[in-house]
Amino acid sequence: MSVEFQDYYATLGLSREASEDEIKKAFRKLARQYHPDVAQDKPAAEAKFKEINEAYEVLSDPEKRKKYDLLGAHWRDAENGMPPPPPRQSRRRAQAGVPEPEFHFGGTGFSDFFEQYFSGGTRYGFPEDDPGGFQYSYTQGGQPRARRGSDIEGDILVTLHEAMHGTVRPISMQSVNPQTGQVETTEFQVRIPPGATDGRRIRVPGHGEPGQGGAPAGDLFLRVRHATHPNFSSREADIYYELDIAPWEAVLGAEIVVPTLDGSIKLRIPAGAENGQKLRAKNRGLPKGKTGERGDFYVVLNVQLPTTLSSEERTLWENLRATSSFRPRAS
């Protein structure tokens, strides 16, 4: 099955020489515009949001971006008849000389292009009773020997809202039989449980590689990848939010309303708050299993200094400098 090249720079509206800061700013602008929680046309926004996330996933990572830039050059050569670099294959299959079956997913939030080149490839977990590596084996009567199908692993893009509340996602999987070359499509649903953390593997029994000789199929494991949110980030079950505050709010303290994944909360900034200081709201993060316990919500303070001053503001700052006894601590 052919794989369509994805122009991630065009998706974010950037040139190939864009800096890391430009990539981050472009993503945040587009993510806020197309986030499904705020867009009126939710289906169209959701599709665009996934494209933006995929582009940012690659271009924000220096190693992935380097690989992508190199691949892009090869892909332009492919238009002139030169094939692109081959996808990653199973080491054991390659050693055994066994054809590598193809699998393409729909509904995971990632394109075939990303799955093939940037998610590590579809990887196979071989049965424990197969220490010598995969091989097609037959009985003395010429019948295929019973052998459980291998497991398949892929990625699934999950928004923080889905991770908070849980959801059910329709998934389709196209597989190419390496012996016949025929394309087979199966459709099924995958339940994303509340509290699905980044990196968690969700097992879908019986949707791996078909078994041999009447043996059962392997399993499909979908690895959760949290979609990058324009405001929040996650670490395990904890949620982080960066809050810009004024210098006087840091010095004098303040009460500010901040958003969370399930409503706003009032936050008290203590007097004398420091840049980078973390304020914790207990049990406002992602759920932890079925116990009712949740992770925490952390607000990271970013003290912002004014870059332009009116004449009146400058006078006030000069008066503060003249009257204040504060001196920075020696490093």
Coordinates of C-alpha atoms in Angstrom, one line a residue:
M1 CA 0.0 0.0 0.0
S2 CA 1.4 3.4 -1.0
V3 CA 2.1 6.0 1.7
E4 CA 1.4 9.7 1.1
F5 CA 4.2 12.1 2.0
Q6 CA 3.2 14.7 4.7
D7 CA 4.6 18.2 4.4
Y8 CA 4.8 19.1 8.1
Y9 CA 6.3 22.5 7.4
A10 CA 3.3 23.4 5.2
T11 CA 0.9 22.1 7.9
L12 CA 2.3 24.6 10.4
G13 CA 2.7 27.4 7.8
L14 CA 6.5 27.5 8.2
S15 CA 9.6 27.5 6.0
R16 CA 12.1 24.7 6.3
E17 CA 14.5 27.1 8.0
A18 CA 12.1 27.8 10.9
S19 CA 13.6 28.0 14.4
E20 CA 12.5 26.0 17.4
D21 CA 10.7 29.1 18.8
E22 CA 8.9 29.7 15.5
I23 CA 7.7 26.1 15.4
K24 CA 6.4 26.3 18.9
K25 CA 4.6 29.6 18.3
A26 CA 3.1 28.4 15.1
F27 CA 1.8 25.2 16.8
R28 CA 0.3 27.1 19.7
K29 CA -1.5 29.5 17.4
L30 CA -3.0 26.8 15.2
A31 CA -3.8 24.5 18.1
R32 CA -5.8 27.2 19.9
Q33 CA -7.6 27.9 16.6
Y34 CA -8.5 24.3 15.8
H35 CA -8.8 22.7 19.3
P36 CA -12.0 20.6 19.2
D37 CA -13.1 22.1 22.6
V38 CA -13.5 25.6 21.1
A39 CA -14.1 25.1 17.4
Q40 CA -17.7 25.2 16.0
D41 CA -17.1 22.7 13.3
K42 CA -15.8 19.9 15.6
P43 CA -15.2 17.1 13.0
A44 CA -13.2 19.3 10.7
A45 CA -11.3 20.9 13.6
E46 CA -10.5 17.5 15.1
A47 CA -8.9 16.3 11.8
K48 CA -6.9 19.5 11.5
F49 CA -5.9 19.4 15.2
K50 CA -4.5 15.9 14.6
E51 CA -2.5 17.0 11.6
I52 CA -1.1 19.9 13.6
N53 CA -0.1 17.6 16.4
E54 CA 1.6 15.2 14.1
A55 CA 3.6 17.9 12.4
Y56 CA 4.6 19.3 15.8
E57 CA 5.5 15.9 17.1
V58 CA 8.1 15.5 14.4
L59 CA 9.4 19.1 13.9
S60 CA 9.7 19.9 17.7
D61 CA 12.0 16.9 18.2
P62 CA 15.6 17.6 16.9
E63 CA 16.3 14.0 16.0
K64 CA 12.9 13.4 14.3
R65 CA 13.2 16.7 12.4
K66 CA 16.7 15.8 11.2
K67 CA 15.4 12.4 9.9
Y68 CA 12.4 14.1 8.3
D69 CA 14.5 16.7 6.5
L70 CA 16.7 13.9 5.1
L71 CA 13.7 11.8 4.2
G72 CA 12.1 14.8 2.4
A73 CA 15.1 14.9 0.1
H74 CA 14.8 11.2 -0.7
W75 CA 11.1 11.6 -1.2
R76 CA 11.7 14.3 -3.9
D77 CA 14.0 11.8 -5.5
A78 CA 11.3 9.2 -5.4
E79 CA 9.2 11.4 -7.7
N80 CA 11.9 10.8 -10.3
G81 CA 11.8 7.1 -9.9
M82 CA 14.0 6.5 -6.9
P83 CA 12.4 4.7 -4.0
P84 CA 12.3 6.3 -0.5
P85 CA 14.2 4.6 2.3
P86 CA 12.5 1.4 3.3
P87 CA 10.5 1.2 6.5
R88 CA 11.9 -0.6 9.6
Q89 CA 11.5 -4.3 9.5
S90 CA 11.5 -7.0 12.1
R91 CA 15.0 -8.3 12.7
R92 CA 13.9 -11.9 13.2
R93 CA 11.8 -11.9 10.1
A94 CA 14.6 -10.5 8.1
Q95 CA 17.0 -13.2 9.4
A96 CA 14.5 -15.9 8.6
G97 CA 13.8 -14.5 5.1
V98 CA 10.1 -14.3 5.8
P99 CA 8.1 -11.5 4.0
E100 CA 7.1 -8.6 6.3
P101 CA 3.3 -8.1 6.3
E102 CA 2.0 -4.5 6.1
F103 CA -0.4 -2.9 8.6
H104 CA -2.1 0.4 8.3
F105 CA -4.4 1.9 10.9
G106 CA -7.3 4.3 10.6
G107 CA -8.8 6.3 13.5
T108 CA -5.6 6.4 15.6
G109 CA -4.9 10.0 14.8
F110 CA -1.7 9.4 13.0
S111 CA -1.1 9.2 9.3
D112 CA 0.4 6.1 7.6
F113 CA 3.4 8.2 6.8
F114 CA 4.0 8.9 10.5
E115 CA 3.4 5.3 11.6
Q116 CA 5.9 4.0 9.0
Y117 CA 8.7 6.5 9.6
F118 CA 8.4 8.1 13.0
S119 CA 6.6 5.8 15.5
G120 CA 9.3 3.2 15.3
G121 CA 7.4 1.2 12.8
T122 CA 4.8 -1.5 13.5
R123 CA 6.7 -3.8 15.9
Y124 CA 6.2 -7.4 16.5
G125 CA 6.3 -9.2 19.9
F126 CA 7.1 -12.9 19.1
P127 CA 5.5 -15.7 21.1
E128 CA 7.6 -17.0 24.0
D129 CA 7.7 -20.5 22.5
D130 CA 9.5 -19.1 19.4
P131 CA 13.1 -18.7 20.7
G132 CA 14.6 -19.3 17.3
G133 CA 12.9 -16.5 15.5
F134 CA 9.8 -16.5 13.2
Q135 CA 9.6 -19.0 10.5
Y136 CA 6.8 -20.8 8.6
S137 CA 6.8 -24.4 9.6
Y138 CA 4.8 -27.4 8.4
T139 CA 3.9 -30.9 9.7
Q140 CA 5.1 -34.0 7.9
G141 CA 1.8 -34.1 6.2
G142 CA 2.4 -30.7 4.6
Q143 CA -0.1 -28.9 6.8
P144 CA 0.9 -25.6 8.4
R145 CA 2.1 -26.2 12.0
A146 CA -0.1 -24.4 14.6
R147 CA 1.6 -21.2 15.7
R148 CA 0.0 -18.2 17.5
G149 CA 0.1 -15.0 15.5
S150 CA 2.6 -12.3 16.5
D151 CA 1.5 -9.2 18.4
I152 CA 1.3 -5.8 16.7
E153 CA 2.1 -2.5 18.3
G154 CA 1.1 0.9 17.1
D155 CA 0.4 4.5 18.4
I156 CA -2.9 6.2 19.1
L157 CA -3.2 9.9 19.6
V158 CA -5.4 10.8 22.6
T159 CA -6.4 14.3 23.7
L160 CA -6.1 15.3 27.3
H161 CA -9.9 15.7 27.4
E162 CA -10.2 12.0 26.2
A163 CA -7.6 11.0 28.8
M164 CA -9.5 12.7 31.5
H165 CA -13.0 11.4 30.8
G166 CA -12.4 8.3 28.6
T167 CA -13.9 7.5 25.2
V168 CA -14.5 4.8 22.6
R169 CA -12.6 5.2 19.3
P170 CA -13.5 3.4 16.1
I171 CA -10.4 1.8 14.6
S172 CA -9.9 0.3 11.2
M173 CA -6.9 -1.8 10.2
Q174 CA -5.7 -2.7 6.8
S175 CA -3.3 -5.6 6.4
V176 CA -1.6 -7.0 3.4
N177 CA -1.2 -10.7 3.3
P178 CA 2.5 -11.3 2.4
Q179 CA 1.7 -14.5 0.6
T180 CA -1.3 -13.5 -1.5
G181 CA -0.8 -9.7 -1.7
Q182 CA -4.5 -9.2 -0.9
V183 CA -5.6 -6.3 1.3
E184 CA -7.9 -7.2 4.2
T185 CA -9.7 -4.6 6.3
T186 CA -11.1 -5.1 9.8
E187 CA -13.0 -2.5 11.9
F188 CA -13.4 -2.6 15.7
Q189 CA -13.7 -0.2 18.6
V190 CA -11.1 0.6 21.3
R191 CA -12.0 1.9 24.7
I192 CA -9.7 4.6 26.0
P193 CA -10.2 4.4 29.8
P194 CA -10.3 7.5 32.0
G195 CA -6.8 8.3 33.2
A196 CA -5.0 6.8 30.2
T197 CA -1.5 8.2 30.7
D198 CA 1.1 9.0 28.0
G199 CA 2.9 5.8 27.0
R200 CA 0.3 3.4 28.4
R201 CA -0.4 0.4 26.2
I202 CA -4.0 -0.7 25.5
R203 CA -4.4 -4.3 24.6
V204 CA -6.9 -5.3 21.9
P205 CA -7.1 -9.1 22.0
G206 CA -7.2 -11.0 18.8
H207 CA -6.4 -8.1 16.5
G208 CA -2.8 -8.9 15.9
E209 CA -1.2 -11.0 13.1
P210 CA -3.3 -14.1 12.1
G211 CA -2.2 -17.4 13.5
Q212 CA -0.9 -20.3 11.5
G213 CA -2.4 -23.7 11.2
G214 CA -5.6 -22.8 13.1
A215 CA -3.8 -21.2 16.0
P216 CA -5.2 -17.9 17.5
A217 CA -4.2 -14.5 16.2
G218 CA -1.9 -12.3 18.2
D219 CA -2.9 -9.1 20.0
L220 CA -2.8 -5.5 19.1
F221 CA -1.2 -3.1 21.5
L222 CA -1.9 0.6 21.0
R223 CA 0.5 2.9 22.8
V224 CA -1.2 6.1 24.0
R225 CA 0.4 9.3 22.9
H226 CA -1.1 12.5 24.4
A227 CA -1.8 15.1 21.9
T228 CA 0.1 18.3 22.6
H229 CA -2.3 20.8 24.2
P230 CA -1.8 24.6 23.7
N231 CA -2.1 25.2 27.4
F232 CA -1.5 22.0 29.4
S233 CA 1.1 19.2 29.5
S234 CA 1.0 15.9 31.3
R235 CA 3.5 13.8 33.3
E236 CA 2.0 10.5 34.4
A237 CA -1.3 11.5 36.0
D238 CA -0.3 15.1 36.8
I239 CA -1.3 18.1 34.7
Y240 CA 0.9 21.2 34.3
Y241 CA -0.1 24.7 33.3
E242 CA 2.2 27.7 32.8
L243 CA 0.9 31.0 34.1
D244 CA 2.4 34.3 33.3
I245 CA 2.2 36.8 36.1
A246 CA 3.3 40.5 36.6
P247 CA 6.2 41.4 38.9
W248 CA 3.9 43.0 41.5
E249 CA 1.7 39.9 41.6
A250 CA 4.8 37.9 42.5
V251 CA 5.9 40.4 45.1
L252 CA 2.5 41.2 46.7
G253 CA 0.6 38.0 46.0
A254 CA -2.7 37.7 44.2
E255 CA -5.7 35.6 43.5
I256 CA -6.2 34.4 39.9
V257 CA -8.7 32.1 38.2
V258 CA -6.9 29.5 36.1
P259 CA -8.4 26.9 33.8
T260 CA -8.1 23.1 34.3
L261 CA -9.3 20.1 32.3
D262 CA -12.6 20.0 34.2
G263 CA -13.4 23.6 35.0
S264 CA -11.7 26.7 36.5
I265 CA -10.2 27.1 40.0
K266 CA -9.2 30.1 42.0
L267 CA -5.5 30.1 42.8
R268 CA -3.8 32.1 45.5
I269 CA -0.3 33.3 44.5
P270 CA 1.7 33.8 47.8
A271 CA 3.6 37.0 48.3
G272 CA 7.2 36.6 47.4
A273 CA 6.5 34.0 44.7
E274 CA 9.5 33.2 42.5
N275 CA 9.9 32.6 38.8
G276 CA 9.5 28.9 38.0
Q277 CA 7.7 28.2 41.4
K278 CA 5.1 25.4 41.2
L279 CA 1.8 25.7 43.0
R280 CA -0.2 22.5 43.5
A281 CA -3.9 21.8 43.4
K282 CA -4.4 18.3 44.8
N283 CA -6.6 15.8 42.9
R284 CA -7.2 18.0 39.8
G285 CA -5.1 15.9 37.4
L286 CA -6.0 12.7 35.5
P287 CA -7.9 9.8 37.2
K288 CA -5.8 7.0 38.7
G289 CA -7.6 3.7 37.9
K290 CA -11.0 3.0 39.5
T291 CA -10.1 4.2 43.0
G292 CA -11.4 7.7 42.5
E293 CA -7.9 9.0 43.2
R294 CA -6.5 11.6 40.8
G295 CA -3.2 13.1 40.0
D296 CA -2.4 16.7 40.8
F297 CA -2.6 20.0 38.9
Y298 CA 0.5 22.1 38.9
V299 CA 0.7 25.8 38.0
V300 CA 4.2 26.9 37.0
L301 CA 4.7 30.6 37.5
N302 CA 6.4 32.7 34.8
V303 CA 7.2 36.2 36.1
Q304 CA 7.0 38.5 33.1
L305 CA 8.9 41.8 33.0
P306 CA 7.5 44.8 31.0
T307 CA 9.4 45.5 27.8
T308 CA 8.0 49.0 27.2
L309 CA 7.3 51.7 29.8
S310 CA 5.3 54.8 29.8
S311 CA 6.9 57.9 31.4
E312 CA 4.7 57.5 34.4
E313 CA 5.6 53.8 34.8
R314 CA 9.3 54.6 34.4
T315 CA 9.1 57.2 37.2
L316 CA 7.4 54.6 39.5
W317 CA 10.1 52.0 38.8
E318 CA 12.8 54.6 39.4
N319 CA 11.2 55.6 42.7
L320 CA 11.1 51.9 43.7
R321 CA 14.8 51.6 42.9
A322 CA 15.6 54.6 45.0
T323 CA 13.6 53.6 48.0
S324 CA 13.8 49.7 48.0
S325 CA 16.3 48.0 50.4
F326 CA 16.1 44.8 48.4
R327 CA 19.3 43.5 47.0
P328 CA 19.6 40.3 44.9
R329 CA 21.2 37.3 46.6
A330 CA 24.7 36.4 45.6
S331 CA 24.9 33.3 43.4

